[in-house]
Amino acid sequence: MEDVVLEGGCLCGAVRYRIDGPVRNPCFCHCASCRRATGAPMVPWGTCAREALQLVRGRLSEFRSSAEVSRGFCARCGTSLTYRHAARAGEIDVTLSTLDDPTLLPPRMHVWVADRLPWMLIGDDLPQHPASGTPAG
Ligand SMILES: [Zn+2]
Ligand SMILES: [Zn+2]
């Protein structure tokens, strides 16, 4: 998944985005913070360069969920769209399930599995990391 321009957006369509650049590190996050932010038991994320993510329509509202983390969402419908961490200033994470074609970027690992809900059963053979799968989280 290197040379394809990906597009996606929120539930109501007010926010539309395009990713013009490689997406790395597609993963499922099981952390409690992502759960609260999205209402889902785990969330698929992918990471791209900050400048690769372009808003085609609308704007992101942001909520600072911790001192270093800002979560982007649509203010109209509430769809969770992005995650920015101060330790990774040049990057931004995008919820892969908001892509128009989420099948293009299947997650390749599970992170924050220590927070996994007991009824959220993992049925694949992907690597599982107890916390973040990368040094900067
Ligand atoms: Zn929306
Ligand atoms: Zn998380």
PDB file of C-alpha atoms and ligand atoms in Angstrom:
ATOM      1  CA  MET A   1       0.000   0.000   0.000  1.00  0.00           C
ATOM      2  CA  GLU A   2       2.428   2.650  -1.145  1.00  0.00           C
ATOM      3  CA  ASP A   3       1.237   4.479  -4.234  1.00  0.00           C
ATOM      4  CA  VAL A   4      -2.529   4.553  -3.882  1.00  0.00           C
ATOM      5  CA  VAL A   5      -4.321   7.743  -2.913  1.00  0.00           C
ATOM      6  CA  LEU A   6      -6.777   6.809  -0.203  1.00  0.00           C
ATOM      7  CA  GLU A   7      -9.961   8.681   0.556  1.00  0.00           C
ATOM      8  CA  GLY A   8     -12.354   8.545   3.448  1.00  0.00           C
ATOM      9  CA  GLY A   9     -14.622  10.536   5.683  1.00  0.00           C
ATOM     10  CA  CYS A  10     -17.041  10.679   8.568  1.00  0.00           C
ATOM     11  CA  LEU A  11     -20.529   9.254   8.847  1.00  0.00           C
ATOM     12  CA  CYS A  12     -22.391  12.421   7.854  1.00  0.00           C
ATOM     13  CA  GLY A  13     -20.015  13.437   5.076  1.00  0.00           C
ATOM     14  CA  ALA A  14     -19.174  16.865   6.515  1.00  0.00           C
ATOM     15  CA  VAL A  15     -15.519  15.867   6.838  1.00  0.00           C
ATOM     16  CA  ARG A  16     -13.753  14.225   3.918  1.00  0.00           C
ATOM     17  CA  TYR A  17     -10.049  13.446   3.746  1.00  0.00           C
ATOM     18  CA  ARG A  18      -7.441  12.132   1.368  1.00  0.00           C
ATOM     19  CA  ILE A  19      -4.174  10.398   2.218  1.00  0.00           C
ATOM     20  CA  ASP A  20      -1.569  11.129  -0.406  1.00  0.00           C
ATOM     21  CA  GLY A  21       1.404   9.074   0.760  1.00  0.00           C
ATOM     22  CA  PRO A  22       2.302   5.783   2.368  1.00  0.00           C
ATOM     23  CA  VAL A  23       0.412   4.501   5.389  1.00  0.00           C
ATOM     24  CA  ARG A  24       2.449   2.431   7.781  1.00  0.00           C
ATOM     25  CA  ASN A  25       1.871   0.455  10.904  1.00  0.00           C
ATOM     26  CA  PRO A  26      -1.767  -0.519  10.390  1.00  0.00           C
ATOM     27  CA  CYS A  27      -2.897  -1.947  13.720  1.00  0.00           C
ATOM     28  CA  PHE A  28      -5.792  -2.625  16.033  1.00  0.00           C
ATOM     29  CA  CYS A  29      -5.628  -0.591  19.243  1.00  0.00           C
ATOM     30  CA  HIS A  30      -7.330  -2.102  22.281  1.00  0.00           C
ATOM     31  CA  CYS A  31      -6.533   0.743  24.700  1.00  0.00           C
ATOM     32  CA  ALA A  32      -9.170   2.108  27.051  1.00  0.00           C
ATOM     33  CA  SER A  33      -8.760   5.620  25.682  1.00  0.00           C
ATOM     34  CA  CYS A  34      -9.576   4.572  22.105  1.00  0.00           C
ATOM     35  CA  ARG A  35     -12.543   2.632  23.443  1.00  0.00           C
ATOM     36  CA  ARG A  36     -13.994   5.695  25.114  1.00  0.00           C
ATOM     37  CA  ALA A  37     -13.255   7.951  22.183  1.00  0.00           C
ATOM     38  CA  THR A  38     -15.003   5.736  19.658  1.00  0.00           C
ATOM     39  CA  GLY A  39     -17.418   3.511  21.562  1.00  0.00           C
ATOM     40  CA  ALA A  40     -15.817   0.468  19.929  1.00  0.00           C
ATOM     41  CA  PRO A  41     -13.925  -2.345  21.684  1.00  0.00           C
ATOM     42  CA  MET A  42     -10.898  -1.834  19.443  1.00  0.00           C
ATOM     43  CA  VAL A  43      -9.959   0.631  16.742  1.00  0.00           C
ATOM     44  CA  PRO A  44      -7.965   0.122  13.532  1.00  0.00           C
ATOM     45  CA  TRP A  45      -5.347   2.846  13.020  1.00  0.00           C
ATOM     46  CA  GLY A  46      -2.797   3.622  10.332  1.00  0.00           C
ATOM     47  CA  THR A  47       0.002   6.200  10.449  1.00  0.00           C
ATOM     48  CA  CYS A  48       0.938   8.669   7.734  1.00  0.00           C
ATOM     49  CA  ALA A  49       2.979  11.840   7.439  1.00  0.00           C
ATOM     50  CA  ARG A  50       1.111  14.883   8.725  1.00  0.00           C
ATOM     51  CA  GLU A  51       1.281  16.577   5.340  1.00  0.00           C
ATOM     52  CA  ALA A  52       0.006  13.435   3.584  1.00  0.00           C
ATOM     53  CA  LEU A  53      -3.380  13.805   5.244  1.00  0.00           C
ATOM     54  CA  GLN A  54      -5.375  16.446   3.415  1.00  0.00           C
ATOM     55  CA  LEU A  55      -8.856  17.568   4.324  1.00  0.00           C
ATOM     56  CA  VAL A  56     -10.948  17.690   1.175  1.00  0.00           C
ATOM     57  CA  ARG A  57     -14.066  18.954   2.901  1.00  0.00           C
ATOM     58  CA  GLY A  58     -14.949  20.369   6.316  1.00  0.00           C
ATOM     59  CA  ARG A  59     -12.635  20.595   9.270  1.00  0.00           C
ATOM     60  CA  LEU A  60     -11.540  18.445  12.160  1.00  0.00           C
ATOM     61  CA  SER A  61     -12.564  19.268  15.672  1.00  0.00           C
ATOM     62  CA  GLU A  62      -9.995  18.171  18.191  1.00  0.00           C
ATOM     63  CA  PHE A  63     -10.191  16.921  21.740  1.00  0.00           C
ATOM     64  CA  ARG A  64      -7.099  16.719  23.884  1.00  0.00           C
ATOM     65  CA  SER A  65      -7.523  13.328  25.530  1.00  0.00           C
ATOM     66  CA  SER A  66      -4.240  13.597  27.430  1.00  0.00           C
ATOM     67  CA  ALA A  67      -1.404  16.102  27.756  1.00  0.00           C
ATOM     68  CA  GLU A  68       0.257  14.785  24.603  1.00  0.00           C
ATOM     69  CA  VAL A  69      -2.663  13.452  22.573  1.00  0.00           C
ATOM     70  CA  SER A  70      -5.242  15.219  20.392  1.00  0.00           C
ATOM     71  CA  ARG A  71      -8.076  13.236  18.851  1.00  0.00           C
ATOM     72  CA  GLY A  72      -9.761  14.575  15.736  1.00  0.00           C
ATOM     73  CA  PHE A  73     -13.433  14.010  14.983  1.00  0.00           C
ATOM     74  CA  CYS A  74     -16.383  15.410  13.076  1.00  0.00           C
ATOM     75  CA  ALA A  75     -18.196  17.944  15.230  1.00  0.00           C
ATOM     76  CA  ARG A  76     -21.468  17.233  13.457  1.00  0.00           C
ATOM     77  CA  CYS A  77     -21.726  13.413  13.624  1.00  0.00           C
ATOM     78  CA  GLY A  78     -18.959  12.509  16.087  1.00  0.00           C
ATOM     79  CA  THR A  79     -16.989  10.087  13.920  1.00  0.00           C
ATOM     80  CA  SER A  80     -13.454   9.578  15.259  1.00  0.00           C
ATOM     81  CA  LEU A  81     -10.976  10.297  12.499  1.00  0.00           C
ATOM     82  CA  THR A  82      -7.472  11.100  13.719  1.00  0.00           C
ATOM     83  CA  TYR A  83      -4.961  10.821  16.550  1.00  0.00           C
ATOM     84  CA  ARG A  84      -1.951  13.060  17.063  1.00  0.00           C
ATOM     85  CA  HIS A  85       0.760  12.431  19.632  1.00  0.00           C
ATOM     86  CA  ALA A  86       3.251  15.134  20.606  1.00  0.00           C
ATOM     87  CA  ALA A  87       6.106  12.621  20.513  1.00  0.00           C
ATOM     88  CA  ARG A  88       5.366  11.985  16.829  1.00  0.00           C
ATOM     89  CA  ALA A  89       4.884  15.560  15.653  1.00  0.00           C
ATOM     90  CA  GLY A  90       5.439  14.769  11.970  1.00  0.00           C
ATOM     91  CA  GLU A  91       2.842  12.029  11.870  1.00  0.00           C
ATOM     92  CA  ILE A  92      -0.863  11.532  12.279  1.00  0.00           C
ATOM     93  CA  ASP A  93      -2.925   8.387  12.753  1.00  0.00           C
ATOM     94  CA  VAL A  94      -6.182   7.827  10.896  1.00  0.00           C
ATOM     95  CA  THR A  95      -9.028   5.439  11.743  1.00  0.00           C
ATOM     96  CA  LEU A  96      -8.763   2.907   8.935  1.00  0.00           C
ATOM     97  CA  SER A  97     -12.430   1.971   9.190  1.00  0.00           C
ATOM     98  CA  THR A  98     -13.355   5.475   7.945  1.00  0.00           C
ATOM     99  CA  LEU A  99     -11.658   4.851   4.598  1.00  0.00           C
ATOM    100  CA  ASP A 100     -14.040   4.535   1.682  1.00  0.00           C
ATOM    101  CA  ASP A 101     -12.459   1.131   1.075  1.00  0.00           C
ATOM    102  CA  PRO A 102     -11.133  -0.168   4.400  1.00  0.00           C
ATOM    103  CA  THR A 103     -10.231  -3.494   2.810  1.00  0.00           C
ATOM    104  CA  LEU A 104      -7.198  -1.797   1.223  1.00  0.00           C
ATOM    105  CA  LEU A 105      -5.355  -1.524   4.532  1.00  0.00           C
ATOM    106  CA  PRO A 106      -5.859  -4.511   6.793  1.00  0.00           C
ATOM    107  CA  PRO A 107      -4.293  -4.161  10.263  1.00  0.00           C
ATOM    108  CA  ARG A 108      -1.123  -6.186  10.745  1.00  0.00           C
ATOM    109  CA  MET A 109      -0.883  -6.293  14.541  1.00  0.00           C
ATOM    110  CA  HIS A 110      -2.699  -5.686  17.804  1.00  0.00           C
ATOM    111  CA  VAL A 111      -1.440  -3.077  20.281  1.00  0.00           C
ATOM    112  CA  TRP A 112      -2.333  -2.331  23.900  1.00  0.00           C
ATOM    113  CA  VAL A 113      -3.559  -5.895  24.197  1.00  0.00           C
ATOM    114  CA  ALA A 114      -3.068  -5.588  27.974  1.00  0.00           C
ATOM    115  CA  ASP A 115      -6.217  -3.420  27.909  1.00  0.00           C
ATOM    116  CA  ARG A 116      -8.222  -5.827  25.753  1.00  0.00           C
ATOM    117  CA  LEU A 117     -11.758  -6.526  26.913  1.00  0.00           C
ATOM    118  CA  PRO A 118     -12.153 -10.189  27.849  1.00  0.00           C
ATOM    119  CA  TRP A 119     -15.074 -10.575  25.442  1.00  0.00           C
ATOM    120  CA  MET A 120     -13.171  -8.960  22.570  1.00  0.00           C
ATOM    121  CA  LEU A 121     -11.690 -12.199  21.275  1.00  0.00           C
ATOM    122  CA  ILE A 122      -8.782 -12.043  18.857  1.00  0.00           C
ATOM    123  CA  GLY A 123      -9.316 -14.612  16.154  1.00  0.00           C
ATOM    124  CA  ASP A 124      -6.331 -13.953  13.914  1.00  0.00           C
ATOM    125  CA  ASP A 125      -2.652 -14.822  14.022  1.00  0.00           C
ATOM    126  CA  LEU A 126      -1.352 -11.241  13.948  1.00  0.00           C
ATOM    127  CA  PRO A 127       1.372 -10.206  16.415  1.00  0.00           C
ATOM    128  CA  GLN A 128       0.084  -8.929  19.754  1.00  0.00           C
ATOM    129  CA  HIS A 129       1.845  -6.248  21.764  1.00  0.00           C
ATOM    130  CA  PRO A 130       0.890  -5.646  25.410  1.00  0.00           C
ATOM    131  CA  ALA A 131       1.412  -1.882  24.983  1.00  0.00           C
ATOM    132  CA  SER A 132       2.296   0.206  21.944  1.00  0.00           C
ATOM    133  CA  GLY A 133       4.012  -1.640  19.140  1.00  0.00           C
ATOM    134  CA  THR A 134       6.361   1.253  18.382  1.00  0.00           C
ATOM    135  CA  PRO A 135       8.851   3.171  20.530  1.00  0.00           C
ATOM    136  CA  ALA A 136       6.921   6.455  20.380  1.00  0.00           C
ATOM    137  CA  GLY A 137       3.531   4.934  21.052  1.00  0.00           C
TER     138      GLY A 137
HETATM  139 ZN    ZN B   1     -19.637  13.940  10.182  1.00  0.00          ZN
HETATM  140 ZN    ZN B   2      -5.604   3.332  21.565  1.00  0.00          ZN
END
